[in-house]
PDB file of N, CA, C and O in Angstrom:
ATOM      1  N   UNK A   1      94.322 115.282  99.675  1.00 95.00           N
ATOM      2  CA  UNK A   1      94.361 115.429 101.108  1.00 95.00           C
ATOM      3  C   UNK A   1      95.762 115.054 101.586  1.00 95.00           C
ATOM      4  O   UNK A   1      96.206 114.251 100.767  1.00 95.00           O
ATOM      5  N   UNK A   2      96.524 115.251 102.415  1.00 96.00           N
ATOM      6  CA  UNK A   2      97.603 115.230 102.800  1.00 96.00           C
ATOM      7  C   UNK A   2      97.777 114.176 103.940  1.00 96.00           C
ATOM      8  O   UNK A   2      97.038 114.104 104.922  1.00 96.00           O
ATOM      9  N   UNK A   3      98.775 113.423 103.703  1.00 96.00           N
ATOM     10  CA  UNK A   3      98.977 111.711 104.903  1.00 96.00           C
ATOM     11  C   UNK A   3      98.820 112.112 105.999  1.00 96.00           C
ATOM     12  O   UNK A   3      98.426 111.255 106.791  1.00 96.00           O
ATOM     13  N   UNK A   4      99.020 113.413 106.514  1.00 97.00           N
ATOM     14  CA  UNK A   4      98.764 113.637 107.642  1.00 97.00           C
ATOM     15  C   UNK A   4      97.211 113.908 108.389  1.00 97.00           C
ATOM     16  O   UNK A   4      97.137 114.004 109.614  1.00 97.00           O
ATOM     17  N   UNK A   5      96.238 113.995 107.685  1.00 96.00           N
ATOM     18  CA  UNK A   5      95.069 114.432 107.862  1.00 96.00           C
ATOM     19  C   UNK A   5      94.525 113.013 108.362  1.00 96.00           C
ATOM     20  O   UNK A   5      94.705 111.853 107.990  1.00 96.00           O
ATOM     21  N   UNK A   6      93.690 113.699 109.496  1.00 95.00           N
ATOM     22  CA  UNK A   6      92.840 112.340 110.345  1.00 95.00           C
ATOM     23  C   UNK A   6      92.164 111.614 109.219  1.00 95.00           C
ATOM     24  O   UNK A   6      92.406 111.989 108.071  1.00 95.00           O
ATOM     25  N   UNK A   7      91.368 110.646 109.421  1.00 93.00           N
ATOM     26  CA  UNK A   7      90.412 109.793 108.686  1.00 93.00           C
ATOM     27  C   UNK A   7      89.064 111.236 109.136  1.00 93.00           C
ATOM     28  O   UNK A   7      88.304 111.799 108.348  1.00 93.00           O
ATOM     29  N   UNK A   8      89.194 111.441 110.515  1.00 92.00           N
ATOM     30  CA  UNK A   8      87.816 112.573 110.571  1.00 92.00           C
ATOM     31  C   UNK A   8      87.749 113.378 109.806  1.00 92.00           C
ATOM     32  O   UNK A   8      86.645 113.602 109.310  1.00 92.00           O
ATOM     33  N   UNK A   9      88.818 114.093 109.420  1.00 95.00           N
ATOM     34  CA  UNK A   9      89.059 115.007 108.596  1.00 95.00           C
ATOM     35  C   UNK A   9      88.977 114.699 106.746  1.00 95.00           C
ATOM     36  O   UNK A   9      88.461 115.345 105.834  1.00 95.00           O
ATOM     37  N   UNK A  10      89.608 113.650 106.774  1.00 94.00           N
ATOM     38  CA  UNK A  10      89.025 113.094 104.982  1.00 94.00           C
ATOM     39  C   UNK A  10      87.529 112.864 104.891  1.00 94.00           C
ATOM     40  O   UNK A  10      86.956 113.102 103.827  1.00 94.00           O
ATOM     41  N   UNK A  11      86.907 112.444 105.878  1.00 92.00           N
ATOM     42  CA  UNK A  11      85.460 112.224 105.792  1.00 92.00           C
ATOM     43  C   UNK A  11      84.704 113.305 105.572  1.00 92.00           C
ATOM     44  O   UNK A  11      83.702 113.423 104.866  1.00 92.00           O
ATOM     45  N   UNK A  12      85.392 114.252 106.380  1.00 94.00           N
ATOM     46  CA  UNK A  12      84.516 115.387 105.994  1.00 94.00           C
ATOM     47  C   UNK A  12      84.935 116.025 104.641  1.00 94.00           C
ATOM     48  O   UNK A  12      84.050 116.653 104.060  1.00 94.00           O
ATOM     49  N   UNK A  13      85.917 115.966 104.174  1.00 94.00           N
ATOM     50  CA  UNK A  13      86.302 116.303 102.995  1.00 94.00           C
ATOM     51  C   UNK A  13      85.376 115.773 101.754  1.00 94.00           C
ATOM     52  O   UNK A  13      84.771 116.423 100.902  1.00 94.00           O
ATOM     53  N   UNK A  14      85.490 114.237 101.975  1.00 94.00           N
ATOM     54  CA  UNK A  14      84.647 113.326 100.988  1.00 94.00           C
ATOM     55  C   UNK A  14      83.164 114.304 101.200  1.00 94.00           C
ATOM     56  O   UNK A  14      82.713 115.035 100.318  1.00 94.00           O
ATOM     57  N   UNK A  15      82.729 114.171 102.173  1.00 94.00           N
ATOM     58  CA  UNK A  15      81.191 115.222 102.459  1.00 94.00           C
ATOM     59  C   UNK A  15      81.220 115.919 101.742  1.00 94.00           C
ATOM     60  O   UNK A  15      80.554 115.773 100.718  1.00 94.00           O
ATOM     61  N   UNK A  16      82.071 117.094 101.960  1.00 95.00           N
ATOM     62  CA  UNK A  16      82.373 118.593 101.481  1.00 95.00           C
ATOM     63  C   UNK A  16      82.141 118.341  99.988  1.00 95.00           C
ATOM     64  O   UNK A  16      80.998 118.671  99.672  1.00 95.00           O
ATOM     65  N   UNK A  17      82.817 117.895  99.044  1.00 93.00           N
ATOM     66  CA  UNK A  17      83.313 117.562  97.832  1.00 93.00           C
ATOM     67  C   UNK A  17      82.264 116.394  97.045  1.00 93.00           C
ATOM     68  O   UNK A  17      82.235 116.438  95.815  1.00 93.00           O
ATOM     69  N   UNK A  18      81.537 115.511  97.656  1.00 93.00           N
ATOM     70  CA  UNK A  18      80.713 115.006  96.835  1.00 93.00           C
ATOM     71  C   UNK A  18      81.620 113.721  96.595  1.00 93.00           C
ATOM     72  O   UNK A  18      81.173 113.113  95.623  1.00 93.00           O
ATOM     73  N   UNK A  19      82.587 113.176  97.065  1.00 93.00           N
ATOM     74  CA  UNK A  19      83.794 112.130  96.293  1.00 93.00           C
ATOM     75  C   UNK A  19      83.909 110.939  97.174  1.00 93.00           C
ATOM     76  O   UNK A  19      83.885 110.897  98.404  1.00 93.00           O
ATOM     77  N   UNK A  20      84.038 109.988  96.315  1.00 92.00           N
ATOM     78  CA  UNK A  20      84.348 108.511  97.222  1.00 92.00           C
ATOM     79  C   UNK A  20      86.003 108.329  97.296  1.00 92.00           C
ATOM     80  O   UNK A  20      86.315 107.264  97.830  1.00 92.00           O
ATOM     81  N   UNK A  21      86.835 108.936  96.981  1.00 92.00           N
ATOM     82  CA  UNK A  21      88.509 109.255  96.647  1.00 92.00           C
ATOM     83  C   UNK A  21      88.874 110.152  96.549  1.00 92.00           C
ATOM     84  O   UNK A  21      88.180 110.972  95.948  1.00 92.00           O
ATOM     85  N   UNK A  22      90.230 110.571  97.094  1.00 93.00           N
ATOM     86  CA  UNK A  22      91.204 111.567  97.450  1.00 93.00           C
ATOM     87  C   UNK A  22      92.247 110.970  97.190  1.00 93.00           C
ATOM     88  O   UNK A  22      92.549 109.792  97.380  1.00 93.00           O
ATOM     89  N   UNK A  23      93.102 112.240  96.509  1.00 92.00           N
ATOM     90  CA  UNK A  23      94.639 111.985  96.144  1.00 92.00           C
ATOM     91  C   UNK A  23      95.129 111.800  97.564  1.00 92.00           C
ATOM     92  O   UNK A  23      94.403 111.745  98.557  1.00 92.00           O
ATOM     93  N   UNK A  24      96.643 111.699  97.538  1.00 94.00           N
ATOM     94  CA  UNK A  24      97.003 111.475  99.111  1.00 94.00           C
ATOM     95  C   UNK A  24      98.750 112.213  98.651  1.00 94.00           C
ATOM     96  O   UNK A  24      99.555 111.765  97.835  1.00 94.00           O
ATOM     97  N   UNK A  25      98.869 113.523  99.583  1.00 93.00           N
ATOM     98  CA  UNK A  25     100.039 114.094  98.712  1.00 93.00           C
ATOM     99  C   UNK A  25     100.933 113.948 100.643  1.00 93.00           C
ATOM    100  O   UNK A  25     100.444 113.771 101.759  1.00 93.00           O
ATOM    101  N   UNK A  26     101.883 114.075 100.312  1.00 93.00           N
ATOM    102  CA  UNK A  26     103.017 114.599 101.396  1.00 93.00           C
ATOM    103  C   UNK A  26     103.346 115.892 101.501  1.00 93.00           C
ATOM    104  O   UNK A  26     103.261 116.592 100.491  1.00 93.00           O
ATOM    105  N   UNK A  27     103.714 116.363 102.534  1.00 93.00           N
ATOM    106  CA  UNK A  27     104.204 117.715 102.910  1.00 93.00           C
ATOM    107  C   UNK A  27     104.883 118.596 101.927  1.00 93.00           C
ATOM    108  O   UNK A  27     105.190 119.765 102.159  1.00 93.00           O
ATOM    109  N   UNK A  28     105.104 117.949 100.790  1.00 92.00           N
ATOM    110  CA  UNK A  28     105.854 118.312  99.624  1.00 92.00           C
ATOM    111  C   UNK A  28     104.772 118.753  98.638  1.00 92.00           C
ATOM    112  O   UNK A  28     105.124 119.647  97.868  1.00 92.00           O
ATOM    113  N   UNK A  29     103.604 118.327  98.522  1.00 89.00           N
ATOM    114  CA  UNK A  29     102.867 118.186  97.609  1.00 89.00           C
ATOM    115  C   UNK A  29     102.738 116.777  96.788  1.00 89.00           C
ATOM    116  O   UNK A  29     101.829 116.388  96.055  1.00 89.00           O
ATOM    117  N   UNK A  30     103.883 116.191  97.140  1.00 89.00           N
ATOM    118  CA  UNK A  30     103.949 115.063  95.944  1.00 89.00           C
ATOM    119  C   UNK A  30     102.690 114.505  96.496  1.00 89.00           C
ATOM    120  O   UNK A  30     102.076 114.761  97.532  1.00 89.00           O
ATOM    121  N   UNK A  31     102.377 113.313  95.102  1.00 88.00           N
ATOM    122  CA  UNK A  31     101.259 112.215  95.193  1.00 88.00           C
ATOM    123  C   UNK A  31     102.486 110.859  96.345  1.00 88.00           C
ATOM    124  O   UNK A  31     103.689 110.609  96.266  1.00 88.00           O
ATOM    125  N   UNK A  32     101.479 110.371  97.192  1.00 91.00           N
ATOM    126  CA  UNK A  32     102.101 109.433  97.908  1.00 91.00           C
ATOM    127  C   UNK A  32     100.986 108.086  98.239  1.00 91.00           C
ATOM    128  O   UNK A  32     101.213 107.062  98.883  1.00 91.00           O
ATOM    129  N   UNK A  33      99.635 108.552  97.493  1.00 91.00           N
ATOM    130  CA  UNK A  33      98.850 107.352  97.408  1.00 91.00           C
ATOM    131  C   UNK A  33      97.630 107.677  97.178  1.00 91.00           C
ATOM    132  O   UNK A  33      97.508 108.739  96.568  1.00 91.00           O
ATOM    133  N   UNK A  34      96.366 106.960  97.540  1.00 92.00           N
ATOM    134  CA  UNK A  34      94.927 107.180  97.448  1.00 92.00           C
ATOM    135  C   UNK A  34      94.524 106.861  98.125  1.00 92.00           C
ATOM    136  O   UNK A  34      95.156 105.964  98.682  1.00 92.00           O
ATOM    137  N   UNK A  35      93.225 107.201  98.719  1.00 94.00           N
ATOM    138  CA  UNK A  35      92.286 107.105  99.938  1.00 94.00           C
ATOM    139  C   UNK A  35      90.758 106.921  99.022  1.00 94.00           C
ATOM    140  O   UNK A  35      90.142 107.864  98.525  1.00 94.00           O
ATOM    141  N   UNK A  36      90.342 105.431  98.953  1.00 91.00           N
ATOM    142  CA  UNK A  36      88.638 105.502  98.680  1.00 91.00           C
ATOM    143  C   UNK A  36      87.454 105.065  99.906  1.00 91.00           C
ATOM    144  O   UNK A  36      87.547 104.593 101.039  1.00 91.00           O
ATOM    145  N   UNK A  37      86.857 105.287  99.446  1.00 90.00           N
ATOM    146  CA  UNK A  37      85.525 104.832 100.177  1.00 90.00           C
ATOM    147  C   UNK A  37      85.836 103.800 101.093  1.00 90.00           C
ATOM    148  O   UNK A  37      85.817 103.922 102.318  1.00 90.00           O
ATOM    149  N   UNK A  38      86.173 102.598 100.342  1.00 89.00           N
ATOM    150  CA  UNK A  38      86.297 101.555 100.855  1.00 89.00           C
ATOM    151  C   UNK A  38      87.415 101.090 102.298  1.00 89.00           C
ATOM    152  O   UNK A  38      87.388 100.356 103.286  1.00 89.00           O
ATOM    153  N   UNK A  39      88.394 102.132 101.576  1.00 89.00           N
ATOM    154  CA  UNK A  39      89.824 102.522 102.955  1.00 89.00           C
ATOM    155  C   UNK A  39      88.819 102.736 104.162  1.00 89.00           C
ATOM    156  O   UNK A  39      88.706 102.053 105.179  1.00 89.00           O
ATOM    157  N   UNK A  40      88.275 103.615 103.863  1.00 87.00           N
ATOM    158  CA  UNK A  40      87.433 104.235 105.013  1.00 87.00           C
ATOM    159  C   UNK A  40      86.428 103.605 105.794  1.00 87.00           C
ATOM    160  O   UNK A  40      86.308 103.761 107.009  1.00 87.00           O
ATOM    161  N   UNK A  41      85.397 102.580 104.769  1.00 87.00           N
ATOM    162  CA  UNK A  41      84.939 101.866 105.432  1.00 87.00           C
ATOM    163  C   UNK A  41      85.871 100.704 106.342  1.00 87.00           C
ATOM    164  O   UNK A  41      85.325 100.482 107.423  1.00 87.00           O
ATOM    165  N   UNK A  42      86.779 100.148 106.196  1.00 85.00           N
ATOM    166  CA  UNK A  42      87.584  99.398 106.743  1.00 85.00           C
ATOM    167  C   UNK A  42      88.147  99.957 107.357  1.00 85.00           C
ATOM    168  O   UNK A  42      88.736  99.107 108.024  1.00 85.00           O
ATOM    169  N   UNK A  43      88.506 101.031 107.736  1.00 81.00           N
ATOM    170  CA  UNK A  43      89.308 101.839 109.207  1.00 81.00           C
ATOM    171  C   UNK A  43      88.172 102.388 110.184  1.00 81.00           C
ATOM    172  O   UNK A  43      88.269 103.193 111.110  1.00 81.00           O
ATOM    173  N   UNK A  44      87.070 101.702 109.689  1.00 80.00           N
ATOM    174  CA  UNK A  44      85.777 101.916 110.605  1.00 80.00           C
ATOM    175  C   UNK A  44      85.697 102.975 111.792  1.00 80.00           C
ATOM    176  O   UNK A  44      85.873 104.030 111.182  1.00 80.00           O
ATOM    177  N   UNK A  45      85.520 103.334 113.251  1.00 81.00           N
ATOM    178  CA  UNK A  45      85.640 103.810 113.558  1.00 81.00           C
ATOM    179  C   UNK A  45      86.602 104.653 114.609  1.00 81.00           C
ATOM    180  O   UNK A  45      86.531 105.216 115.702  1.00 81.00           O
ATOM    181  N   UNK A  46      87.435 104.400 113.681  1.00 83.00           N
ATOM    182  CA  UNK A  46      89.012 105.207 114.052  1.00 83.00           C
ATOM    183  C   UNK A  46      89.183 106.423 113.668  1.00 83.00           C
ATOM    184  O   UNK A  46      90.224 106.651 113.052  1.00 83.00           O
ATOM    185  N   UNK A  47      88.473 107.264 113.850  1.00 84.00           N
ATOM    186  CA  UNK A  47      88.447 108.577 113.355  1.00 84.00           C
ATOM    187  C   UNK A  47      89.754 109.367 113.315  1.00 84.00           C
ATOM    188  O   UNK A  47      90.202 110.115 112.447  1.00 84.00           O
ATOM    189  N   UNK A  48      90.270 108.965 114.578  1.00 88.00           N
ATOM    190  CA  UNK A  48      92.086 109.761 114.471  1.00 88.00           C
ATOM    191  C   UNK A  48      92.776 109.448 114.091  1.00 88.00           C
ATOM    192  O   UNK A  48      93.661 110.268 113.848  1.00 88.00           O
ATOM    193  N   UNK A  49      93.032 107.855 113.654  1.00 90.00           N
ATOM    194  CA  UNK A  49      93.784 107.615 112.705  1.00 90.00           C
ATOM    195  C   UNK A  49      94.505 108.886 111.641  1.00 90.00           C
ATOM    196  O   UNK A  49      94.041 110.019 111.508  1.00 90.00           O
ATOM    197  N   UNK A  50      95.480 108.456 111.104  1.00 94.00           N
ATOM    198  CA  UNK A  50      96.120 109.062 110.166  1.00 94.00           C
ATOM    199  C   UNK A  50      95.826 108.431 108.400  1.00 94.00           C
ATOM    200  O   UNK A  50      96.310 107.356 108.044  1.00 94.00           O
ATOM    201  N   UNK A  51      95.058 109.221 107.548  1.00 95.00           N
ATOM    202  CA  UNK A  51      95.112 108.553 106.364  1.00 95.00           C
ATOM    203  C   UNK A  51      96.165 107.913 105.906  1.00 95.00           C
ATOM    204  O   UNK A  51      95.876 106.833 105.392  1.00 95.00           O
ATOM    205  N   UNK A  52      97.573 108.258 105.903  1.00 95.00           N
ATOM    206  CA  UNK A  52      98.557 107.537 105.980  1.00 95.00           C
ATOM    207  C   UNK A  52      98.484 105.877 106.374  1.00 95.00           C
ATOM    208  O   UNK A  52      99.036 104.952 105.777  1.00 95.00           O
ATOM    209  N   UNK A  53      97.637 105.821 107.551  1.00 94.00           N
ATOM    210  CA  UNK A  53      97.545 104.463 107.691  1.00 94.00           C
ATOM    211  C   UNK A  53      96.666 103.659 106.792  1.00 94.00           C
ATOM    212  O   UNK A  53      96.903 102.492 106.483  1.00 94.00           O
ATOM    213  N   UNK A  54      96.004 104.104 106.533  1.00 93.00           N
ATOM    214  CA  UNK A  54      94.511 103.501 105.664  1.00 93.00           C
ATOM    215  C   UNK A  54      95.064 103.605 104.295  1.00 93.00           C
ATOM    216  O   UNK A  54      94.675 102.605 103.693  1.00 93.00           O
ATOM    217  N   UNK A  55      95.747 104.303 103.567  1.00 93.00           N
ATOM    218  CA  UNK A  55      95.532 104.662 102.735  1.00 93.00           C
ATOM    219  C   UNK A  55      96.354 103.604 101.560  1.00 93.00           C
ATOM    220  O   UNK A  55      97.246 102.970 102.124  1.00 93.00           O
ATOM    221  N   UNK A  56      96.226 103.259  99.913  1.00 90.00           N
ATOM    222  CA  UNK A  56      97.052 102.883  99.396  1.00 90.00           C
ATOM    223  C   UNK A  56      98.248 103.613  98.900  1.00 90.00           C
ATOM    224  O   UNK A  56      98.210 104.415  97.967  1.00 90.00           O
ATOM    225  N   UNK A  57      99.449 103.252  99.662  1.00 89.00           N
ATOM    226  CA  UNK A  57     100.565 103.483  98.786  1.00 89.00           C
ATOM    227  C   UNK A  57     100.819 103.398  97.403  1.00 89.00           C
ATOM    228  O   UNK A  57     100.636 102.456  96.631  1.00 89.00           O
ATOM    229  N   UNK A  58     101.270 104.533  97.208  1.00 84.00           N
ATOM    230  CA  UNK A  58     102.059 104.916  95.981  1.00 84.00           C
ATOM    231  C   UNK A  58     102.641 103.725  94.528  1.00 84.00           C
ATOM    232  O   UNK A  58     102.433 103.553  93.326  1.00 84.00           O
ATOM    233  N   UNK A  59     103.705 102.979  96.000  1.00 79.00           N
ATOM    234  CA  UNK A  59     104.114 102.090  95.575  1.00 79.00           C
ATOM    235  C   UNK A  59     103.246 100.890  95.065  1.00 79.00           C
ATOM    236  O   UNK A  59     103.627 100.000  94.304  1.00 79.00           O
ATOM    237  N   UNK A  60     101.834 101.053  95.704  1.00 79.00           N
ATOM    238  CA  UNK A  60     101.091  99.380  94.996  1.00 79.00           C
ATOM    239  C   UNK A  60     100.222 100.341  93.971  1.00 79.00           C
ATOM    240  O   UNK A  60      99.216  99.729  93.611  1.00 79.00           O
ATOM    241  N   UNK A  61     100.294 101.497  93.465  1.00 72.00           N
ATOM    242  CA  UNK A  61      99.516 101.977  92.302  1.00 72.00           C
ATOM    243  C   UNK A  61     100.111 101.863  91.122  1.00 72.00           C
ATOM    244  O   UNK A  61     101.180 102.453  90.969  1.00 72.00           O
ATOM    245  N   UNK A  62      99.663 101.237  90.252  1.00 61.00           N
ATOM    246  CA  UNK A  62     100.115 101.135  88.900  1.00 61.00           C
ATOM    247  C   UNK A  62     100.282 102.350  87.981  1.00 61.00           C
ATOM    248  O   UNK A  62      99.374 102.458  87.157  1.00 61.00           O
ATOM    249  N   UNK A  63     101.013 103.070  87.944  1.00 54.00           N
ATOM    250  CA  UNK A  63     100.626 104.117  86.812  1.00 54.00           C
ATOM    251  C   UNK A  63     101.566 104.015  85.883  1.00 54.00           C
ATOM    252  O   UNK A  63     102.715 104.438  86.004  1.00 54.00           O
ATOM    253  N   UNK A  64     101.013 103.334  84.726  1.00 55.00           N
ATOM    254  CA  UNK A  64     102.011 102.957  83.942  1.00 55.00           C
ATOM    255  C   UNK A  64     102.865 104.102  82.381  1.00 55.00           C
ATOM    256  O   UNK A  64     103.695 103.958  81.483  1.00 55.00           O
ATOM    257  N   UNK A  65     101.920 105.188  82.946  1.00 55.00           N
ATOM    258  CA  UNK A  65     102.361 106.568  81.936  1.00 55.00           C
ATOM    259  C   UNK A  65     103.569 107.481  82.898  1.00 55.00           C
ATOM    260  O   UNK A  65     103.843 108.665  82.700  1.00 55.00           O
ATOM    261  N   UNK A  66     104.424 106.259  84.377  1.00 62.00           N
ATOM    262  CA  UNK A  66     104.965 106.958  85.497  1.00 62.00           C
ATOM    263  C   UNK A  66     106.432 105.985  85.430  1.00 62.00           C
ATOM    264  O   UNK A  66     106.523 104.775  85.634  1.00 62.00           O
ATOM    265  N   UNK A  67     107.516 106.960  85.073  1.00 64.00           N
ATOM    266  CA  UNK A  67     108.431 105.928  85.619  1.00 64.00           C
ATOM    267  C   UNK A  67     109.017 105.840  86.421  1.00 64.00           C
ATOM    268  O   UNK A  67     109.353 107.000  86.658  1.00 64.00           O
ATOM    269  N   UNK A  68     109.622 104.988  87.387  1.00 65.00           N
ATOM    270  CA  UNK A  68     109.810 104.545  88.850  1.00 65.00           C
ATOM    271  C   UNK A  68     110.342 105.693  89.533  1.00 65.00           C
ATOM    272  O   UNK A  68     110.004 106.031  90.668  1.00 65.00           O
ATOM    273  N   UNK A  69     111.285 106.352  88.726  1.00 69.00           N
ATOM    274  CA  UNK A  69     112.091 107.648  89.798  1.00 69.00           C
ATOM    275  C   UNK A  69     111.027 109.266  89.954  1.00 69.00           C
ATOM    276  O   UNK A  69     111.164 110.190  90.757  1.00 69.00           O
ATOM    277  N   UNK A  70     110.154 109.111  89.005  1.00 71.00           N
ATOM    278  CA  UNK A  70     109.553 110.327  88.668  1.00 71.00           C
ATOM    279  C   UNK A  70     108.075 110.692  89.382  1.00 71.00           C
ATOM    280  O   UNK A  70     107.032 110.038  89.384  1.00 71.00           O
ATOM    281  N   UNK A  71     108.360 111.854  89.923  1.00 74.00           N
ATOM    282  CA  UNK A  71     107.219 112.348  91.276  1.00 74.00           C
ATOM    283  C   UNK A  71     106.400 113.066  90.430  1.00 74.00           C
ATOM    284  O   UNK A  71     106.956 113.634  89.490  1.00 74.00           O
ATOM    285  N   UNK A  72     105.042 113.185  90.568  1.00 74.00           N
ATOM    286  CA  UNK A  72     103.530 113.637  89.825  1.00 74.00           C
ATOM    287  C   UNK A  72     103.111 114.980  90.931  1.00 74.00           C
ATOM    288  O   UNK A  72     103.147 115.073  92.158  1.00 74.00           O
ATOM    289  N   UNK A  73     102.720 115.905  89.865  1.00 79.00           N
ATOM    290  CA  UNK A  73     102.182 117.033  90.625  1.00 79.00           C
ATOM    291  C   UNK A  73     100.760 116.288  90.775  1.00 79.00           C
ATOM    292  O   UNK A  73     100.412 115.285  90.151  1.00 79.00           O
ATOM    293  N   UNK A  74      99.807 117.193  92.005  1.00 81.00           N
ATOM    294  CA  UNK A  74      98.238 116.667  91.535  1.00 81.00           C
ATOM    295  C   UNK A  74      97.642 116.701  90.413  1.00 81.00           C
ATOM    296  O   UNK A  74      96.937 115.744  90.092  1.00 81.00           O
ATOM    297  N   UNK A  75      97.807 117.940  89.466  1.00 84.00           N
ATOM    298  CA  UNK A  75      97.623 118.330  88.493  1.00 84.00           C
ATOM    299  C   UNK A  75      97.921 116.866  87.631  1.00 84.00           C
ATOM    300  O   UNK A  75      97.121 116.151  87.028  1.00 84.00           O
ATOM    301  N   UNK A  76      99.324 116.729  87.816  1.00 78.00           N
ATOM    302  CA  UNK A  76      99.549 115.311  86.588  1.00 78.00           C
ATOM    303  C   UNK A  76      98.730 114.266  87.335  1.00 78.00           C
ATOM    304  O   UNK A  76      98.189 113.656  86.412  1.00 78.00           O
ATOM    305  N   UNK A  77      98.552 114.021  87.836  1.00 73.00           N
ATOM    306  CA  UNK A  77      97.618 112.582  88.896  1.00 73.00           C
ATOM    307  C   UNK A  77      96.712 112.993  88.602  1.00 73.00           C
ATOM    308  O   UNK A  77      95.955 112.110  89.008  1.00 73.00           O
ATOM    309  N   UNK A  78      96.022 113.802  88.114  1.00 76.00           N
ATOM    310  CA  UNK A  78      94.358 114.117  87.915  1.00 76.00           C
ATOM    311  C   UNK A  78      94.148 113.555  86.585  1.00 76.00           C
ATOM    312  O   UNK A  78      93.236 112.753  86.384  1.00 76.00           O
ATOM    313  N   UNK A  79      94.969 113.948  85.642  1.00 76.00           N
ATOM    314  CA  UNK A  79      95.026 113.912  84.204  1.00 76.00           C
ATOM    315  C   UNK A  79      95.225 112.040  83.841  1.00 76.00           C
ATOM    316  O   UNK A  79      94.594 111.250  83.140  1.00 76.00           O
ATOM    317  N   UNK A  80      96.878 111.885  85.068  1.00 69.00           N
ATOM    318  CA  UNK A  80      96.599 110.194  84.806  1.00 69.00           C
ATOM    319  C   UNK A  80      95.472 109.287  85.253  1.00 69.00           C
ATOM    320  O   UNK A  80      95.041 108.343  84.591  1.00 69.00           O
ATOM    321  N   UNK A  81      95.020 109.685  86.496  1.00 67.00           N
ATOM    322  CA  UNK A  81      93.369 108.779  86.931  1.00 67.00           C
ATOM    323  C   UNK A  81      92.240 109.243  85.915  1.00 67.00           C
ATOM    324  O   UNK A  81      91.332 108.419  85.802  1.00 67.00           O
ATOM    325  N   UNK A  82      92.142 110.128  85.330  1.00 64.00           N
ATOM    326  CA  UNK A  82      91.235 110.683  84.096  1.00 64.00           C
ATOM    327  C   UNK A  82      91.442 110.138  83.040  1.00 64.00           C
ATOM    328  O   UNK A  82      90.813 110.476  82.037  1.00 64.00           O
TER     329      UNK A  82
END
């Protein structure tokens, strides 16, 4: 889902899709964080919010098959959370 997308809009996504988590990409495509269940329950009912706000950064995700300068397609972020 993209940082820009409401929290209304990931919710319905999570619906749509069956999922408690969403990648979180930028206008670029890149990965720029994750959005779970739990984000969501804690941004309670702020529906317009921006996932961007809720969401975990990039920077506090560990991916240790990632090195610091190097940007992940979704494709590679699927394969590393798998």
């Amino acid at each position: 889902i993209s940082e820009t997308a409401t929290v209304s809009q990931l919710r319905a996504e999570t619906r749509a899709k069956s999922v408690k988590s969403l990648l979180v990409t930028d206008a670029e495509g890149k990965l720029c964080g994750i959005v779970t269940n739990r984000d969501m329950r804690l941004a309670g009912e702020m529906d317009s919010r921006l996932v961007k706000e809720i969401m975990t950064p990039r920077s506090r995700l560990h991916v240790s098959v990632l090195p610091p300068n190097r940007s992940l397609t979704p494709e590679e972020a699927r394969a590393v959370l798998h």
